[in-house]
Amino acid sequence: MARTLIRGGTVVDGRGGEPAAADVAFEDGRIVEVGPGLDGDEAVDAAGMTVLPGLFDCHVHVTMDGPDLLRSLGQPFSYQFFRAAANLSATLDCGITTVRDAGGADLGVKTAVDDGLVEGPRMQIAITILSQTGGHNDQWVPSGCSLELVGGGHPGQPSPIVDGPEEMRRKVRELVRAGADVIKVCTSGGVLSPRDDPRHPHFRDDELLVCVTEAAAADRFVMAHAQATDGIKAAIRTGIRSVEHGIFLDDEAIAMMLERGTWLVPTLVAPHAVLEAAAGGARVPPESLRKAEEVVGHHADSFARAVAAGVRIAMGTDSGVGVHGTNLTELELMAKGGMAPLEVWRATTSSAAELMGLGDELGALEPGKRADVVLLAGDPTDLGDLKARIRGVWKDGARLR
């Protein structure tokens, strides 16, 4: 395979180092050299551009397309898979070459990407979001109907509802059998679920300990939808690797995260996306709209305090609640919350790779890493209008954008 050279750009290595003028050379899908004065068989002029590692989004839902429940219910069952293909393509347009799907995509979606049938970022998948009865992924509504939107909708998705340690043990094993790379569990209520409260903790420690133990036996991490303070603490206490959202953090929870090394995936853009969708005419249930309005301020404050304390942070958006392809808006919100631009890039590259267990292969511009590379017009410290500034995207050395 030809040796490709990206020449004359400003390299952001993904490790937090200062941007520096350098070339990046890759061959056979791997980075082989980074430095000045390199040569190659095919050269790309990156003058005036920033060269970044392929970006990550650690919290997406590629089979979902916004919070308008009635619209989703009016679509044929198989439509979600075609929608996923379009959403994966839109994500790749952002320079995001790796995602963690936090519920919805099944093994077929991931395999279609791996086999080249669908163009998109490489994926880790949770398949089904585990919820207690009456929890965040229990879509029972007062009419008596149950609207299985994120998991349990077909043979590739085990049912999401689990109560008690032994049910939890079996459910984790079912998910591993179905192809889950990561286990997702709801340790609190949420915004879009109809019959719970984001301030209430869900699952007891004995259930969560079984979840983590069974996942670890299969070499899987656990991620927790955790908005309530007590639900966040339960996730940390039982060894869950990442807290997703973290809306109601208090000082004790932050101290626990620091002690345990627990990751925060903030998804700051998610409640804003719900409000924007409603303003644009989406039929968001009134209770969900109320909850979104209530949590925005708490979410920003919790994130800022976590940043100031030094909590480990990886970028995630909850895209699927918001519009796929607008993922990079999250980076501006992270900067507003107190992260320096290079810290934001690190959270979106090497830190995200470490969270997902991919740090040996991805997340930095270093010899030996996979050749996932992004070209961005302009200054890397300017986080505005990022998607419009993407000029090139390579995944495993192949130029896709």
CSV table of C-alpha atoms in Angstrom, one decimal:
chain,number,residue,atom,x,y,z
A,1,MET,CA,0.0,0.0,0.0
A,2,ALA,CA,1.2,3.5,-0.8
A,3,ARG,CA,2.6,5.6,2.0
A,4,THR,CA,0.4,8.6,2.6
A,5,LEU,CA,1.8,11.9,3.8
A,6,ILE,CA,-0.2,14.7,5.4
A,7,ARG,CA,2.3,17.6,5.1
A,8,GLY,CA,2.7,21.0,6.6
A,9,GLY,CA,-0.1,21.0,9.1
A,10,THR,CA,-0.3,21.8,12.9
A,11,VAL,CA,-0.4,18.5,14.7
A,12,VAL,CA,-2.6,18.0,17.9
A,13,ASP,CA,-1.3,14.7,19.2
A,14,GLY,CA,-4.4,13.8,21.3
A,15,ARG,CA,-2.3,13.5,24.4
A,16,GLY,CA,-2.6,17.1,25.5
A,17,GLY,CA,0.7,18.2,24.1
A,18,GLU,CA,1.1,21.7,22.6
A,19,PRO,CA,0.2,21.9,18.9
A,20,ALA,CA,3.3,21.7,16.7
A,21,ALA,CA,4.2,21.9,13.0
A,22,ALA,CA,4.8,18.4,11.7
A,23,ASP,CA,4.0,15.9,9.0
A,24,VAL,CA,2.1,12.6,9.6
A,25,ALA,CA,2.9,9.5,7.5
A,26,PHE,CA,0.8,6.3,7.4
A,27,GLU,CA,0.9,3.1,5.5
A,28,ASP,CA,-1.0,-0.2,5.6
A,29,GLY,CA,-3.6,1.4,7.9
A,30,ARG,CA,-1.1,2.4,10.6
A,31,ILE,CA,0.8,5.6,11.4
A,32,VAL,CA,4.5,5.1,10.8
A,33,GLU,CA,6.0,8.5,11.5
A,34,VAL,CA,5.1,11.9,12.9
A,35,GLY,CA,7.6,14.7,12.6
A,36,PRO,CA,9.1,17.4,10.3
A,37,GLY,CA,10.4,16.8,6.8
A,38,LEU,CA,8.8,13.4,6.1
A,39,ASP,CA,8.2,11.9,2.7
A,40,GLY,CA,5.5,9.8,1.1
A,41,ASP,CA,4.1,8.3,-2.1
A,42,GLU,CA,0.9,10.4,-1.9
A,43,ALA,CA,1.0,13.8,-0.3
A,44,VAL,CA,-1.9,15.9,1.1
A,45,ASP,CA,-1.2,19.6,1.7
A,46,ALA,CA,-2.4,20.5,5.2
A,47,ALA,CA,-1.0,24.1,5.2
A,48,GLY,CA,-3.3,26.2,7.5
A,49,MET,CA,-5.0,23.1,8.9
A,50,THR,CA,-4.9,21.2,12.1
A,51,VAL,CA,-4.2,17.5,12.0
A,52,LEU,CA,-6.0,15.5,14.7
A,53,PRO,CA,-6.5,11.8,15.6
A,54,GLY,CA,-9.8,10.4,14.6
A,55,LEU,CA,-12.4,11.7,17.0
A,56,PHE,CA,-14.7,9.7,19.4
A,57,ASP,CA,-18.2,10.0,20.6
A,58,CYS,CA,-18.7,7.8,23.7
A,59,HIS,CA,-22.5,8.1,23.9
A,60,VAL,CA,-24.7,7.8,20.8
A,61,HIS,CA,-27.9,6.1,19.7
A,62,VAL,CA,-27.6,5.6,16.0
A,63,THR,CA,-31.1,3.9,15.6
A,64,MET,CA,-32.8,6.9,17.2
A,65,ASP,CA,-33.6,10.2,15.6
A,66,GLY,CA,-34.9,12.7,18.1
A,67,PRO,CA,-37.4,12.8,21.0
A,68,ASP,CA,-40.6,12.8,19.0
A,69,LEU,CA,-42.1,9.5,20.2
A,70,LEU,CA,-45.2,9.7,17.9
A,71,ARG,CA,-43.1,10.1,14.8
A,72,SER,CA,-41.0,7.0,15.8
A,73,LEU,CA,-44.2,5.0,16.4
A,74,GLY,CA,-45.5,5.9,13.0
A,75,GLN,CA,-42.4,4.4,11.2
A,76,PRO,CA,-42.2,0.8,10.0
A,77,PHE,CA,-40.1,-1.5,12.3
A,78,SER,CA,-37.2,-1.9,9.8
A,79,TYR,CA,-36.9,1.8,9.2
A,80,GLN,CA,-34.6,2.1,12.2
A,81,PHE,CA,-31.8,0.2,10.4
A,82,PHE,CA,-31.8,2.4,7.4
A,83,ARG,CA,-31.9,5.4,9.7
A,84,ALA,CA,-28.9,4.0,11.5
A,85,ALA,CA,-26.9,3.9,8.2
A,86,ALA,CA,-27.7,7.6,7.5
A,87,ASN,CA,-26.8,8.6,11.1
A,88,LEU,CA,-23.5,6.7,11.0
A,89,SER,CA,-22.6,8.6,7.8
A,90,ALA,CA,-23.5,11.9,9.4
A,91,THR,CA,-21.4,11.1,12.4
A,92,LEU,CA,-18.4,10.3,10.1
A,93,ASP,CA,-18.9,13.7,8.5
A,94,CYS,CA,-17.9,15.2,11.9
A,95,GLY,CA,-14.5,13.4,11.9
A,96,ILE,CA,-15.8,10.9,14.4
A,97,THR,CA,-14.3,7.5,13.5
A,98,THR,CA,-15.2,5.6,16.7
A,99,VAL,CA,-18.5,5.6,18.7
A,100,ARG,CA,-20.0,3.8,21.6
A,101,ASP,CA,-23.6,3.1,20.9
A,102,ALA,CA,-25.4,3.4,24.3
A,103,GLY,CA,-28.5,1.5,23.3
A,104,GLY,CA,-30.5,0.6,20.2
A,105,ALA,CA,-27.9,-0.7,17.6
A,106,ASP,CA,-27.7,-4.5,17.5
A,107,LEU,CA,-24.9,-6.7,16.3
A,108,GLY,CA,-26.2,-6.5,12.7
A,109,VAL,CA,-25.6,-2.8,12.6
A,110,LYS,CA,-22.1,-3.1,14.0
A,111,THR,CA,-21.3,-6.0,11.6
A,112,ALA,CA,-22.6,-4.1,8.6
A,113,VAL,CA,-20.0,-1.4,9.4
A,114,ASP,CA,-17.2,-3.9,10.1
A,115,ASP,CA,-17.9,-5.6,6.8
A,116,GLY,CA,-18.0,-2.4,4.8
A,117,LEU,CA,-21.7,-2.8,3.9
A,118,VAL,CA,-22.4,0.5,5.7
A,119,GLU,CA,-20.0,3.4,5.9
A,120,GLY,CA,-19.5,4.7,9.4
A,121,PRO,CA,-17.4,4.9,12.5
A,122,ARG,CA,-16.2,1.6,14.2
A,123,MET,CA,-18.6,0.8,17.0
A,124,GLN,CA,-18.9,-0.6,20.4
A,125,ILE,CA,-22.5,-1.5,21.2
A,126,ALA,CA,-24.6,-1.8,24.4
A,127,ILE,CA,-27.7,-3.2,22.4
A,128,THR,CA,-30.2,-2.8,25.3
A,129,ILE,CA,-30.3,-0.4,28.2
A,130,LEU,CA,-31.0,-2.3,31.4
A,131,SER,CA,-33.7,-0.8,33.6
A,132,GLN,CA,-35.6,-1.7,36.7
A,133,THR,CA,-39.4,-1.9,36.5
A,134,GLY,CA,-40.5,1.7,36.4
A,135,GLY,CA,-37.0,2.9,35.5
A,136,HIS,CA,-35.5,4.9,32.7
A,137,ASN,CA,-35.9,2.3,30.0
A,138,ASP,CA,-39.3,1.0,31.1
A,139,GLN,CA,-41.5,2.6,28.5
A,140,TRP,CA,-44.8,1.7,30.2
A,141,VAL,CA,-47.3,4.5,29.9
A,142,PRO,CA,-50.5,5.1,31.8
A,143,SER,CA,-52.7,3.7,29.0
A,144,GLY,CA,-51.1,0.3,29.8
A,145,CYS,CA,-49.0,0.1,26.7
A,146,SER,CA,-45.3,-0.6,26.8
A,147,LEU,CA,-43.3,1.2,24.1
A,148,GLU,CA,-40.0,-0.7,23.7
A,149,LEU,CA,-38.0,2.0,22.0
A,150,VAL,CA,-34.4,1.2,23.1
A,151,GLY,CA,-34.0,-2.6,23.4
A,152,GLY,CA,-36.3,-5.5,23.5
A,153,GLY,CA,-37.9,-4.7,20.1
A,154,HIS,CA,-36.7,-7.8,18.1
A,155,PRO,CA,-34.7,-11.0,18.5
A,156,GLY,CA,-31.3,-9.2,18.5
A,157,GLN,CA,-32.3,-7.1,21.5
A,158,PRO,CA,-33.0,-8.8,24.9
A,159,SER,CA,-35.8,-7.2,26.9
A,160,PRO,CA,-34.5,-4.3,29.0
A,161,ILE,CA,-36.5,-4.9,32.3
A,162,VAL,CA,-34.6,-6.6,35.1
A,163,ASP,CA,-35.3,-6.9,38.8
A,164,GLY,CA,-33.2,-8.6,41.4
A,165,PRO,CA,-29.6,-10.0,41.3
A,166,GLU,CA,-30.4,-13.3,39.6
A,167,GLU,CA,-32.4,-11.6,36.8
A,168,MET,CA,-29.5,-9.2,36.4
A,169,ARG,CA,-27.0,-12.1,36.1
A,170,ARG,CA,-29.0,-13.8,33.4
A,171,LYS,CA,-29.7,-10.5,31.5
A,172,VAL,CA,-26.0,-9.6,31.3
A,173,ARG,CA,-25.2,-13.0,30.0
A,174,GLU,CA,-28.0,-12.6,27.4
A,175,LEU,CA,-26.5,-9.3,26.3
A,176,VAL,CA,-23.0,-10.8,26.0
A,177,ARG,CA,-24.5,-13.6,23.9
A,178,ALA,CA,-26.3,-11.0,21.7
A,179,GLY,CA,-23.0,-9.3,21.0
A,180,ALA,CA,-22.8,-6.4,23.5
A,181,ASP,CA,-19.3,-4.9,23.8
A,182,VAL,CA,-20.4,-2.9,26.9
A,183,ILE,CA,-23.2,-3.3,29.4
A,184,LYS,CA,-25.4,-0.2,30.1
A,185,VAL,CA,-27.5,0.0,33.2
A,186,CYS,CA,-29.7,2.8,34.5
A,187,THR,CA,-28.9,3.8,38.1
A,188,SER,CA,-31.4,6.6,38.0
A,189,GLY,CA,-34.5,8.0,36.3
A,190,GLY,CA,-34.2,10.2,33.3
A,191,VAL,CA,-35.6,13.0,31.2
A,192,LEU,CA,-37.3,11.2,28.3
A,193,SER,CA,-38.7,8.3,30.3
A,194,PRO,CA,-42.4,8.7,31.1
A,195,ARG,CA,-42.8,7.5,34.7
A,196,ASP,CA,-39.7,8.3,36.7
A,197,ASP,CA,-37.7,11.2,38.1
A,198,PRO,CA,-34.0,12.1,37.3
A,199,ARG,CA,-33.4,12.7,41.0
A,200,HIS,CA,-34.4,9.1,42.0
A,201,PRO,CA,-31.8,6.3,42.3
A,202,HIS,CA,-32.6,3.0,40.6
A,203,PHE,CA,-31.3,-0.5,41.3
A,204,ARG,CA,-29.8,-1.6,44.7
A,205,ASP,CA,-26.1,-2.3,45.2
A,206,ASP,CA,-26.6,-6.1,45.2
A,207,GLU,CA,-28.1,-5.9,41.7
A,208,LEU,CA,-25.3,-3.5,40.4
A,209,LEU,CA,-22.5,-5.6,41.9
A,210,VAL,CA,-23.8,-8.7,40.0
A,211,CYS,CA,-24.0,-6.6,36.8
A,212,VAL,CA,-20.4,-5.5,37.2
A,213,THR,CA,-19.2,-9.0,38.2
A,214,GLU,CA,-20.9,-10.7,35.2
A,215,ALA,CA,-19.7,-8.1,32.8
A,216,ALA,CA,-16.1,-8.4,34.1
A,217,ALA,CA,-16.2,-12.2,33.7
A,218,ALA,CA,-16.9,-11.6,30.0
A,219,ASP,CA,-14.2,-8.9,29.8
A,220,ARG,CA,-16.8,-6.1,29.4
A,221,PHE,CA,-17.1,-2.7,31.0
A,222,VAL,CA,-20.3,-1.3,32.5
A,223,MET,CA,-21.6,2.2,31.8
A,224,ALA,CA,-24.3,3.8,33.8
A,225,HIS,CA,-27.1,6.2,32.9
A,226,ALA,CA,-26.7,8.1,36.2
A,227,GLN,CA,-28.4,11.5,36.8
A,228,ALA,CA,-29.5,11.3,40.4
A,229,THR,CA,-26.9,12.0,43.1
A,230,ASP,CA,-27.5,8.7,44.9
A,231,GLY,CA,-27.6,6.8,41.6
A,232,ILE,CA,-24.3,8.3,40.6
A,233,LYS,CA,-22.8,7.2,44.0
A,234,ALA,CA,-24.2,3.7,43.6
A,235,ALA,CA,-22.5,3.4,40.2
A,236,ILE,CA,-19.2,4.5,41.6
A,237,ARG,CA,-19.4,2.4,44.7
A,238,THR,CA,-20.2,-0.8,42.8
A,239,GLY,CA,-17.3,-0.4,40.3
A,240,ILE,CA,-19.1,0.9,37.2
A,241,ARG,CA,-16.6,2.4,34.8
A,242,SER,CA,-18.4,5.5,33.6
A,243,VAL,CA,-21.1,7.8,34.7
A,244,GLU,CA,-23.2,9.0,31.8
A,245,HIS,CA,-24.7,12.5,32.2
A,246,GLY,CA,-23.9,13.0,35.9
A,247,ILE,CA,-26.5,15.8,36.2
A,248,PHE,CA,-26.8,16.0,40.0
A,249,LEU,CA,-23.2,15.6,41.2
A,250,ASP,CA,-22.3,16.7,44.7
A,251,ASP,CA,-18.9,17.1,46.3
A,252,GLU,CA,-19.0,13.6,47.8
A,253,ALA,CA,-19.8,12.0,44.4
A,254,ILE,CA,-16.9,14.0,42.8
A,255,ALA,CA,-14.5,12.9,45.6
A,256,MET,CA,-15.6,9.3,45.0
A,257,MET,CA,-15.0,9.6,41.3
A,258,LEU,CA,-11.5,10.9,41.9
A,259,GLU,CA,-10.8,8.1,44.3
A,260,ARG,CA,-12.1,5.3,42.1
A,261,GLY,CA,-11.0,6.8,38.8
A,262,THR,CA,-14.5,6.7,37.5
A,263,TRP,CA,-15.1,8.4,34.1
A,264,LEU,CA,-17.7,11.1,33.4
A,265,VAL,CA,-19.3,11.2,29.9
A,266,PRO,CA,-21.2,14.5,30.3
A,267,THR,CA,-23.5,14.7,27.2
A,268,LEU,CA,-24.1,18.4,28.0
A,269,VAL,CA,-25.8,18.9,24.7
A,270,ALA,CA,-28.6,16.4,25.4
A,271,PRO,CA,-31.1,18.5,27.4
A,272,HIS,CA,-30.5,21.4,25.0
A,273,ALA,CA,-31.4,19.1,22.1
A,274,VAL,CA,-34.7,18.2,23.7
A,275,LEU,CA,-35.6,21.9,24.2
A,276,GLU,CA,-34.6,22.7,20.6
A,277,ALA,CA,-36.6,19.8,19.2
A,278,ALA,CA,-39.7,21.0,21.1
A,279,ALA,CA,-39.2,24.5,19.9
A,280,GLY,CA,-38.9,23.2,16.3
A,281,GLY,CA,-42.3,21.4,16.6
A,282,ALA,CA,-41.3,18.0,17.8
A,283,ARG,CA,-44.0,16.3,19.9
A,284,VAL,CA,-42.1,16.0,23.1
A,285,PRO,CA,-44.2,14.8,26.1
A,286,PRO,CA,-44.9,17.7,28.5
A,287,GLU,CA,-43.3,15.8,31.5
A,288,SER,CA,-40.1,15.3,29.5
A,289,LEU,CA,-40.0,18.9,28.4
A,290,ARG,CA,-40.4,20.0,32.0
A,291,LYS,CA,-37.6,17.7,33.1
A,292,ALA,CA,-35.3,19.0,30.4
A,293,GLU,CA,-35.9,22.6,31.4
A,294,GLU,CA,-35.2,21.7,35.1
A,295,VAL,CA,-31.9,19.9,34.5
A,296,VAL,CA,-30.0,22.2,32.2
A,297,GLY,CA,-28.6,24.5,34.9
A,298,HIS,CA,-27.8,21.6,37.3
A,299,HIS,CA,-26.0,19.7,34.5
A,300,ALA,CA,-23.7,22.7,33.6
A,301,ASP,CA,-22.9,23.3,37.2
A,302,SER,CA,-22.1,19.7,38.0
A,303,PHE,CA,-19.8,19.5,34.9
A,304,ALA,CA,-17.9,22.6,35.8
A,305,ARG,CA,-17.3,21.4,39.3
A,306,ALA,CA,-16.1,18.0,38.0
A,307,VAL,CA,-13.7,19.7,35.6
A,308,ALA,CA,-12.3,21.9,38.3
A,309,ALA,CA,-11.8,18.9,40.6
A,310,GLY,CA,-9.9,16.9,37.9
A,311,VAL,CA,-12.5,14.1,37.2
A,312,ARG,CA,-11.6,12.0,34.1
A,313,ILE,CA,-13.8,13.1,31.2
A,314,ALA,CA,-14.6,11.6,27.8
A,315,MET,CA,-16.7,13.2,25.2
A,316,GLY,CA,-20.2,11.9,24.5
A,317,THR,CA,-23.3,13.6,23.2
A,318,ASP,CA,-26.4,11.4,23.4
A,319,SER,CA,-26.9,11.9,19.7
A,320,GLY,CA,-30.1,10.3,18.8
A,321,VAL,CA,-31.8,12.4,21.4
A,322,GLY,CA,-30.2,15.3,19.5
A,323,VAL,CA,-29.5,15.4,15.7
A,324,HIS,CA,-26.8,13.2,14.4
A,325,GLY,CA,-24.1,15.2,12.7
A,326,THR,CA,-24.2,18.0,15.3
A,327,ASN,CA,-22.0,16.0,17.7
A,328,LEU,CA,-19.2,18.6,17.7
A,329,THR,CA,-21.4,21.2,19.4
A,330,GLU,CA,-20.6,19.3,22.6
A,331,LEU,CA,-17.0,20.5,22.4
A,332,GLU,CA,-18.0,24.1,22.7
A,333,LEU,CA,-20.1,23.3,25.8
A,334,MET,CA,-17.2,21.5,27.4
A,335,ALA,CA,-15.0,24.6,26.9
A,336,LYS,CA,-17.7,26.8,28.4
A,337,GLY,CA,-17.7,24.4,31.4
A,338,GLY,CA,-14.0,25.2,32.1
A,339,MET,CA,-12.0,22.8,29.9
A,340,ALA,CA,-9.2,24.3,28.0
A,341,PRO,CA,-9.4,23.6,24.2
A,342,LEU,CA,-6.5,21.1,24.3
A,343,GLU,CA,-8.2,19.3,27.2
A,344,VAL,CA,-11.4,19.1,25.1
A,345,TRP,CA,-9.5,17.6,22.3
A,346,ARG,CA,-7.9,15.1,24.6
A,347,ALA,CA,-11.3,14.1,26.0
A,348,THR,CA,-12.5,13.6,22.4
A,349,THR,CA,-9.4,11.4,21.4
A,350,SER,CA,-7.0,9.7,23.8
A,351,SER,CA,-9.1,9.9,26.9
A,352,ALA,CA,-12.2,8.5,25.1
A,353,ALA,CA,-10.0,5.7,23.7
A,354,GLU,CA,-8.8,4.9,27.2
A,355,LEU,CA,-12.3,4.8,28.5
A,356,MET,CA,-13.4,2.4,25.8
A,357,GLY,CA,-10.3,0.2,26.2
A,358,LEU,CA,-8.9,1.1,22.8
A,359,GLY,CA,-5.9,3.2,24.0
A,360,ASP,CA,-3.4,0.9,22.5
A,361,GLU,CA,-4.8,1.2,19.0
A,362,LEU,CA,-6.5,4.6,18.7
A,363,GLY,CA,-6.8,8.1,20.1
A,364,ALA,CA,-3.4,9.6,19.4
A,365,LEU,CA,-1.1,10.5,16.4
A,366,GLU,CA,1.7,8.1,17.3
A,367,PRO,CA,3.6,5.5,15.3
A,368,GLY,CA,1.9,2.1,15.5
A,369,LYS,CA,-1.6,3.5,16.1
A,370,ARG,CA,-4.3,3.0,13.6
A,371,ALA,CA,-4.3,5.7,10.9
A,372,ASP,CA,-7.5,7.5,12.0
A,373,VAL,CA,-6.8,11.1,11.1
A,374,VAL,CA,-8.8,14.3,10.7
A,375,LEU,CA,-8.0,17.5,9.0
A,376,LEU,CA,-9.6,20.6,10.5
A,377,ALA,CA,-9.3,24.1,8.9
A,378,GLY,CA,-8.0,26.8,11.2
A,379,ASP,CA,-6.8,27.0,14.8
A,380,PRO,CA,-7.3,24.1,17.1
A,381,THR,CA,-8.0,26.4,20.0
A,382,ASP,CA,-11.1,27.7,18.2
A,383,LEU,CA,-13.9,25.3,18.9
A,384,GLY,CA,-16.6,27.2,16.9
A,385,ASP,CA,-18.3,25.9,13.8
A,386,LEU,CA,-16.2,22.7,13.9
A,387,LYS,CA,-18.1,20.5,11.5
A,388,ALA,CA,-18.0,23.1,8.7
A,389,ARG,CA,-14.2,23.1,9.1
A,390,ILE,CA,-13.7,19.4,8.6
A,391,ARG,CA,-11.5,18.9,5.4
A,392,GLY,CA,-10.6,15.3,5.5
A,393,VAL,CA,-11.3,12.1,7.4
A,394,TRP,CA,-9.3,8.9,7.3
A,395,LYS,CA,-10.2,5.6,9.0
A,396,ASP,CA,-7.6,2.8,9.1
A,397,GLY,CA,-5.7,4.8,6.4
A,398,ALA,CA,-8.6,5.0,4.0
A,399,ARG,CA,-9.9,8.4,3.1
A,400,LEU,CA,-13.6,8.5,3.7
A,401,ARG,CA,-14.3,12.2,3.6
